[in-house]
Every structure is written in structure tokens, then in C-alpha cells.
Tab-separated table of C-alpha atoms in Angstrom:
chain	number	residue	atom	x	y	z
I	172	UNK	CA	67.083	-47.665	71.302
I	173	UNK	CA	67.622	-47.286	75.314
I	174	UNK	CA	67.941	-50.636	76.648
I	175	UNK	CA	69.121	-52.324	79.676
I	176	UNK	CA	69.992	-55.926	79.986
I	177	UNK	CA	70.871	-57.949	83.060
I	178	UNK	CA	72.888	-60.977	83.408
I	179	UNK	CA	74.437	-63.282	85.880
I	180	UNK	CA	71.500	-64.884	87.779
I	181	UNK	CA	71.809	-68.351	88.762
I	182	UNK	CA	71.035	-70.911	91.392
I	183	UNK	CA	73.525	-70.594	94.654
I	184	UNK	CA	73.671	-72.173	98.163
I	185	UNK	CA	72.908	-70.012	100.972
I	186	UNK	CA	75.828	-68.090	102.247
I	187	UNK	CA	77.541	-67.833	98.695
I	188	UNK	CA	78.156	-64.745	96.547
I	189	UNK	CA	77.169	-63.745	92.891
I	190	UNK	CA	77.536	-60.939	90.987
I	191	UNK	CA	74.815	-59.656	88.297
I	192	UNK	CA	75.698	-57.445	85.513
I	193	UNK	CA	73.611	-54.619	83.866
I	194	UNK	CA	74.869	-53.520	80.353
I	195	UNK	CA	73.369	-50.412	78.899
I	196	UNK	CA	73.046	-49.541	75.350
I	197	UNK	CA	71.347	-46.418	73.505
I	198	UNK	CA	72.701	-43.908	75.842
I	199	UNK	CA	75.608	-42.946	78.071
I	200	UNK	CA	75.444	-44.876	81.296
I	201	UNK	CA	78.101	-42.157	82.667
I	202	UNK	CA	75.840	-39.914	82.921
I	203	UNK	CA	73.136	-41.876	84.831
I	204	UNK	CA	72.186	-42.797	88.407
I	205	UNK	CA	70.860	-46.245	88.518
I	206	UNK	CA	69.080	-48.654	90.605
I	207	UNK	CA	68.350	-52.436	91.382
I	208	UNK	CA	65.110	-53.548	92.022
I	209	UNK	CA	64.094	-56.750	93.024
I	210	UNK	CA	60.934	-59.088	92.926
I	211	UNK	CA	60.465	-62.316	95.059
I	212	UNK	CA	58.317	-65.081	93.354
I	213	UNK	CA	54.616	-64.135	93.509
I	214	UNK	CA	55.707	-60.905	95.593
I	215	UNK	CA	55.756	-57.037	94.985
I	216	UNK	CA	58.780	-54.840	93.809
I	217	UNK	CA	61.397	-54.067	96.382
I	218	UNK	CA	63.967	-51.379	95.688
I	219	UNK	CA	67.731	-52.791	96.410
I	220	UNK	CA	70.051	-49.932	96.073
I	221	UNK	CA	70.986	-46.909	94.047
I	222	UNK	CA	74.589	-45.742	92.614
I	223	UNK	CA	75.081	-41.991	91.616
I	224	UNK	CA	76.457	-41.161	88.625
I	225	UNK	CA	80.452	-40.695	88.667
I	226	UNK	CA	80.029	-37.001	88.451
I	227	UNK	CA	78.399	-37.422	91.874
I	228	UNK	CA	81.085	-39.717	92.855
I	229	UNK	CA	79.315	-43.119	92.256
I	230	UNK	CA	78.453	-43.330	95.798
I	231	UNK	CA	75.614	-45.910	97.026
I	232	UNK	CA	72.614	-46.398	99.106
I	233	UNK	CA	71.057	-49.696	99.843
I	234	UNK	CA	67.747	-50.942	101.327
I	235	UNK	CA	68.064	-52.085	104.886
I	236	UNK	CA	67.372	-55.602	103.846
I	237	UNK	CA	70.702	-55.861	101.959
I	238	UNK	CA	72.867	-53.226	103.458
I	239	UNK	CA	76.167	-54.624	104.454
I	240	UNK	CA	75.946	-57.607	102.217
I	241	UNK	CA	75.158	-56.233	98.709
I	242	UNK	CA	77.659	-53.673	96.650
I	243	UNK	CA	76.618	-51.856	93.575
I	244	UNK	CA	79.515	-50.731	91.210
I	245	UNK	CA	79.720	-49.072	87.939
I	246	UNK	CA	82.240	-49.673	84.851
I	247	UNK	CA	81.326	-46.387	82.740
I	248	UNK	CA	83.482	-47.207	79.841
I	249	UNK	CA	81.999	-50.384	79.274
I	250	UNK	CA	78.440	-49.319	79.968
I	251	UNK	CA	78.066	-51.701	82.932
I	252	UNK	CA	76.635	-51.826	86.167
I	253	UNK	CA	77.260	-54.427	88.965
I	254	UNK	CA	75.155	-55.959	91.918
I	255	UNK	CA	77.968	-57.872	94.071
I	256	UNK	CA	75.730	-60.051	96.343
I	257	UNK	CA	77.489	-61.683	99.318
I	258	UNK	CA	76.249	-63.762	102.343
I	259	UNK	CA	73.176	-64.697	100.056
I	260	UNK	CA	70.108	-65.840	101.855
I	261	UNK	CA	66.977	-67.667	100.841
I	262	UNK	CA	64.828	-64.672	101.100
I	263	UNK	CA	67.146	-63.168	98.245
I	264	UNK	CA	65.644	-65.163	96.035
I	265	UNK	CA	63.961	-63.128	93.104
I	266	UNK	CA	64.063	-61.478	89.718
I	267	UNK	CA	66.466	-58.716	89.748
I	268	UNK	CA	66.074	-55.579	87.676
I	269	UNK	CA	68.267	-52.956	86.939
I	270	UNK	CA	66.567	-49.501	85.964
I	271	UNK	CA	67.257	-46.094	85.348
I	272	UNK	CA	65.644	-43.083	84.163
I	273	UNK	CA	65.004	-40.970	81.185
I	274	UNK	CA	65.459	-37.127	80.951
I	275	UNK	CA	61.818	-36.340	80.427
I	276	UNK	CA	60.776	-37.978	84.186
I	277	UNK	CA	64.093	-37.209	86.092
I	278	UNK	CA	66.300	-39.150	88.214
I	279	UNK	CA	63.846	-40.007	90.730
I	280	UNK	CA	61.838	-42.307	88.609
I	281	UNK	CA	62.559	-46.024	87.057
I	282	UNK	CA	61.687	-45.269	83.655
I	283	UNK	CA	63.864	-47.781	81.763
I	284	UNK	CA	64.007	-51.312	82.929
I	285	UNK	CA	66.015	-54.644	81.798
I	286	UNK	CA	64.028	-57.621	81.504
I	287	UNK	CA	65.486	-59.044	84.879
I	288	UNK	CA	67.642	-61.679	85.685
I	289	UNK	CA	66.712	-64.754	88.176
I	290	UNK	CA	68.526	-65.427	91.212
I	291	UNK	CA	67.595	-68.475	93.180
I	292	UNK	CA	69.132	-69.090	96.492
I	293	UNK	CA	68.508	-72.681	97.790
I	294	UNK	CA	70.491	-75.647	99.235
G	42	UNK	CA	61.297	-48.986	105.595
G	43	UNK	CA	57.699	-50.591	105.425
G	44	UNK	CA	56.098	-51.334	102.158
G	45	UNK	CA	53.272	-48.817	101.181
G	46	UNK	CA	49.805	-50.301	101.657
G	47	UNK	CA	47.747	-51.002	98.419
G	48	UNK	CA	44.536	-53.224	98.365
G	49	UNK	CA	45.354	-56.747	96.954
G	50	UNK	CA	42.989	-56.556	94.058
G	51	UNK	CA	40.288	-54.295	92.480
G	52	UNK	CA	38.130	-55.204	89.600
G	53	UNK	CA	35.825	-53.461	87.024
G	54	UNK	CA	33.812	-53.873	83.830
G	55	UNK	CA	35.100	-52.363	80.394
G	56	UNK	CA	34.468	-48.845	80.142
G	57	UNK	CA	34.237	-48.298	83.908
G	58	UNK	CA	36.671	-46.492	86.053
G	59	UNK	CA	38.657	-47.995	89.086
G	60	UNK	CA	40.745	-46.421	91.544
G	61	UNK	CA	43.771	-48.006	93.760
G	62	UNK	CA	44.866	-46.384	96.628
G	63	UNK	CA	48.264	-46.429	98.282
G	64	UNK	CA	48.812	-45.389	101.761
G	65	UNK	CA	52.271	-44.552	103.301
G	66	UNK	CA	53.452	-42.217	106.289
G	67	UNK	CA	54.655	-38.566	106.428
G	68	UNK	CA	58.273	-39.934	105.766
G	69	UNK	CA	57.466	-41.102	102.149
G	70	UNK	CA	54.054	-40.454	100.310
G	71	UNK	CA	53.103	-37.540	102.597
G	72	UNK	CA	56.565	-35.918	102.589
G	73	UNK	CA	57.193	-35.827	98.865
G	74	UNK	CA	55.630	-35.267	95.772
G	75	UNK	CA	57.611	-38.005	94.341
G	76	UNK	CA	54.897	-40.608	93.897
G	77	UNK	CA	54.872	-42.906	90.685
G	78	UNK	CA	52.989	-45.780	89.463
G	79	UNK	CA	54.106	-48.984	87.669
G	80	UNK	CA	51.930	-51.454	85.405
G	81	UNK	CA	53.396	-54.932	85.309
G	82	UNK	CA	51.903	-57.405	83.017
G	83	UNK	CA	52.751	-61.240	83.775
G	84	UNK	CA	56.210	-62.090	82.940
G	85	UNK	CA	57.134	-58.460	81.762
G	86	UNK	CA	59.096	-55.711	83.535
G	87	UNK	CA	57.357	-53.021	85.286
G	88	UNK	CA	56.301	-49.761	83.058
G	89	UNK	CA	56.087	-46.299	84.455
G	90	UNK	CA	52.572	-44.835	84.232
G	91	UNK	CA	52.560	-41.966	86.570
G	92	UNK	CA	55.270	-39.636	87.950
G	93	UNK	CA	55.371	-36.753	90.356
G	94	UNK	CA	52.078	-37.767	91.646
G	95	UNK	CA	49.984	-36.540	88.512
G	96	UNK	CA	52.058	-36.659	85.511
G	97	UNK	CA	52.209	-39.029	82.526
G	98	UNK	CA	55.078	-39.847	80.516
G	99	UNK	CA	54.780	-39.761	76.782
G	100	UNK	CA	52.662	-42.469	75.569
G	101	UNK	CA	50.731	-43.206	78.629
G	102	UNK	CA	46.969	-42.716	77.907
G	103	UNK	CA	45.212	-39.812	79.711
G	104	UNK	CA	42.663	-42.698	80.867
G	105	UNK	CA	45.569	-43.004	83.647
G	106	UNK	CA	45.490	-40.534	86.158
G	107	UNK	CA	47.034	-39.692	89.748
G	108	UNK	CA	46.493	-37.720	92.820
G	109	UNK	CA	47.598	-37.397	96.293
G	110	UNK	CA	45.942	-36.343	99.493
G	111	UNK	CA	47.942	-36.349	102.657
G	112	UNK	CA	49.666	-39.734	103.255
G	113	UNK	CA	47.625	-41.473	100.476
G	114	UNK	CA	48.278	-41.473	96.796
G	115	UNK	CA	45.334	-42.839	94.261
G	116	UNK	CA	45.674	-44.030	90.560
G	117	UNK	CA	42.375	-43.782	88.567
G	118	UNK	CA	42.060	-45.899	85.519
G	119	UNK	CA	38.865	-44.526	83.343
G	120	UNK	CA	37.055	-46.136	80.456
G	121	UNK	CA	38.859	-49.593	81.270
G	122	UNK	CA	40.108	-52.068	78.756
G	123	UNK	CA	41.161	-55.611	78.616
G	124	UNK	CA	44.836	-54.585	78.256
G	125	UNK	CA	44.600	-52.804	81.664
G	126	UNK	CA	44.512	-56.047	83.397
G	127	UNK	CA	47.946	-56.342	85.237
G	128	UNK	CA	49.507	-55.547	88.544
G	129	UNK	CA	50.012	-51.778	89.560
G	130	UNK	CA	52.563	-50.845	91.965
G	131	UNK	CA	52.859	-47.567	93.622
G	132	UNK	CA	56.175	-46.226	94.764
G	133	UNK	CA	57.382	-43.231	96.835
G	134	UNK	CA	60.746	-41.543	97.205
G	135	UNK	CA	61.500	-41.835	100.824
G	136	UNK	CA	64.347	-39.180	101.338
G	137	UNK	CA	68.096	-39.769	101.416
G	138	UNK	CA	68.250	-41.593	98.181
G	139	UNK	CA	65.690	-44.397	99.109
G	140	UNK	CA	62.410	-45.459	97.827
G	141	UNK	CA	59.745	-47.752	99.024
G	142	UNK	CA	57.190	-49.636	96.791
G	143	UNK	CA	53.493	-50.738	97.515
G	144	UNK	CA	52.653	-54.425	97.818
G	145	UNK	CA	50.850	-54.243	94.337
G	146	UNK	CA	47.079	-54.503	93.370
G	147	UNK	CA	46.054	-57.118	90.855
G	148	UNK	CA	43.519	-55.279	88.566
G	149	UNK	CA	40.961	-57.902	86.886
G	150	UNK	CA	38.957	-56.487	83.924
G	151	UNK	CA	35.566	-58.445	84.575
């Protein structure tokens, strides 16, 4: 079964850092591009960032709201992707989902989702 | 990148049809045929319901259909069922490997 599991969410103070993990099973993460999407309490979905597969250099793209503060990386041999979040702000409080696609739908779509991990930024 | 515009809520009775609109710009919805729709039940992860504007992933009932005209995409759900009650989000590819979501629409089945 294709599965993604996020972990690492926590309560942190503004200005601090946190690293989230996304562990894949049931498929070879190394061939997949992946994205992180977040959802603030009672709010809608927001795309956070994207990492290409290793075949495409594992390069990344970010939403303007997190660019320069968040970094996505991947450790394909362990089927894990990371979201490093620095200089956290209260508005970063959200459930963070990692997501990827199925071959059926194509790389542009978010067809496989984890259950999410809660990040709360508060003093 | 501004969020796509969706109505905050829609409602319908069982068996009826409802349509949810999603308005963007020529830089996203109007510029690409890469619009998708996601269903999210409370406390659950989103589920892809429509992609490439009109296509359904395997397992999604044909009661769900998508369309697009200019900068506005639409999701139509026919033969409403109780389990369709959920939040629905549109999403568009916006070029340069970036994406934008809509603000979400709460569907109530009366």
C-alpha cells in the first residue's frame, strides 16, 4: 500500500526552528517529486513547497510566504523527505501534509497524502 | 500568488446537483488546463476528486464532474449523497512549479 507518514510536529516558540519528516512506504520515493501543503486552523489549504526527484536534481521551489525560511530536502535511500522550518512565525501554525502523485494522474497533482503533523508556533 | 476564489458555502438536498465555482486569473486557472479538486472530510487528509480539469481518478464516482471556462473552473456534484458533505478545494498549477489553492467551499447536504 502506498503510504506517507509525517512526523516531527511540535509546539515551538516564534523564531525557533523545527524539522518535519515524511516517510514513504509502498513505493520508491526516489522517483517521485513531492510537495508540502499546510492548513492553518479553520483555514484552507496552502501549497508550501516542492522538491523534484533526484533525477531532476532534487531542486526545490517555495511559496513566497516561506521562501528563505523553509527548506525541503530528501534522503531517498531511506524514503524520507524533510521540511526544515526556520525563523518560525505564529502564522506558520498549521497541520503540515506531505503529498505526492500517482503515475495515473501525473506529477502535477496531489494524489497521495499523509495524515499530517501539527505545528504550533506560540510563546 | 493570491488564493483562488471559491464560495464559502453551498448546499443541496439529497439527489440534487450543486456546482462550486473557482475563479483565478490568466496566470493560473486560465493559463493552464491543470485544475484539480480535493474533497476533505473533517479531521481527514484531502482526497483528489478531479484532475486535468475534467478527469476523475479511479474510484471517484462519475457523479463528480469538472469543467472550465476562461479563468473560472467548476465542480459539479450530481445525485447528492450524505457522504458528499465535506469541504472542497480547487487547485491550479500556476507555472514555474508553483501551485495555488482556493479558499475552500463547505458543502452541506440538507
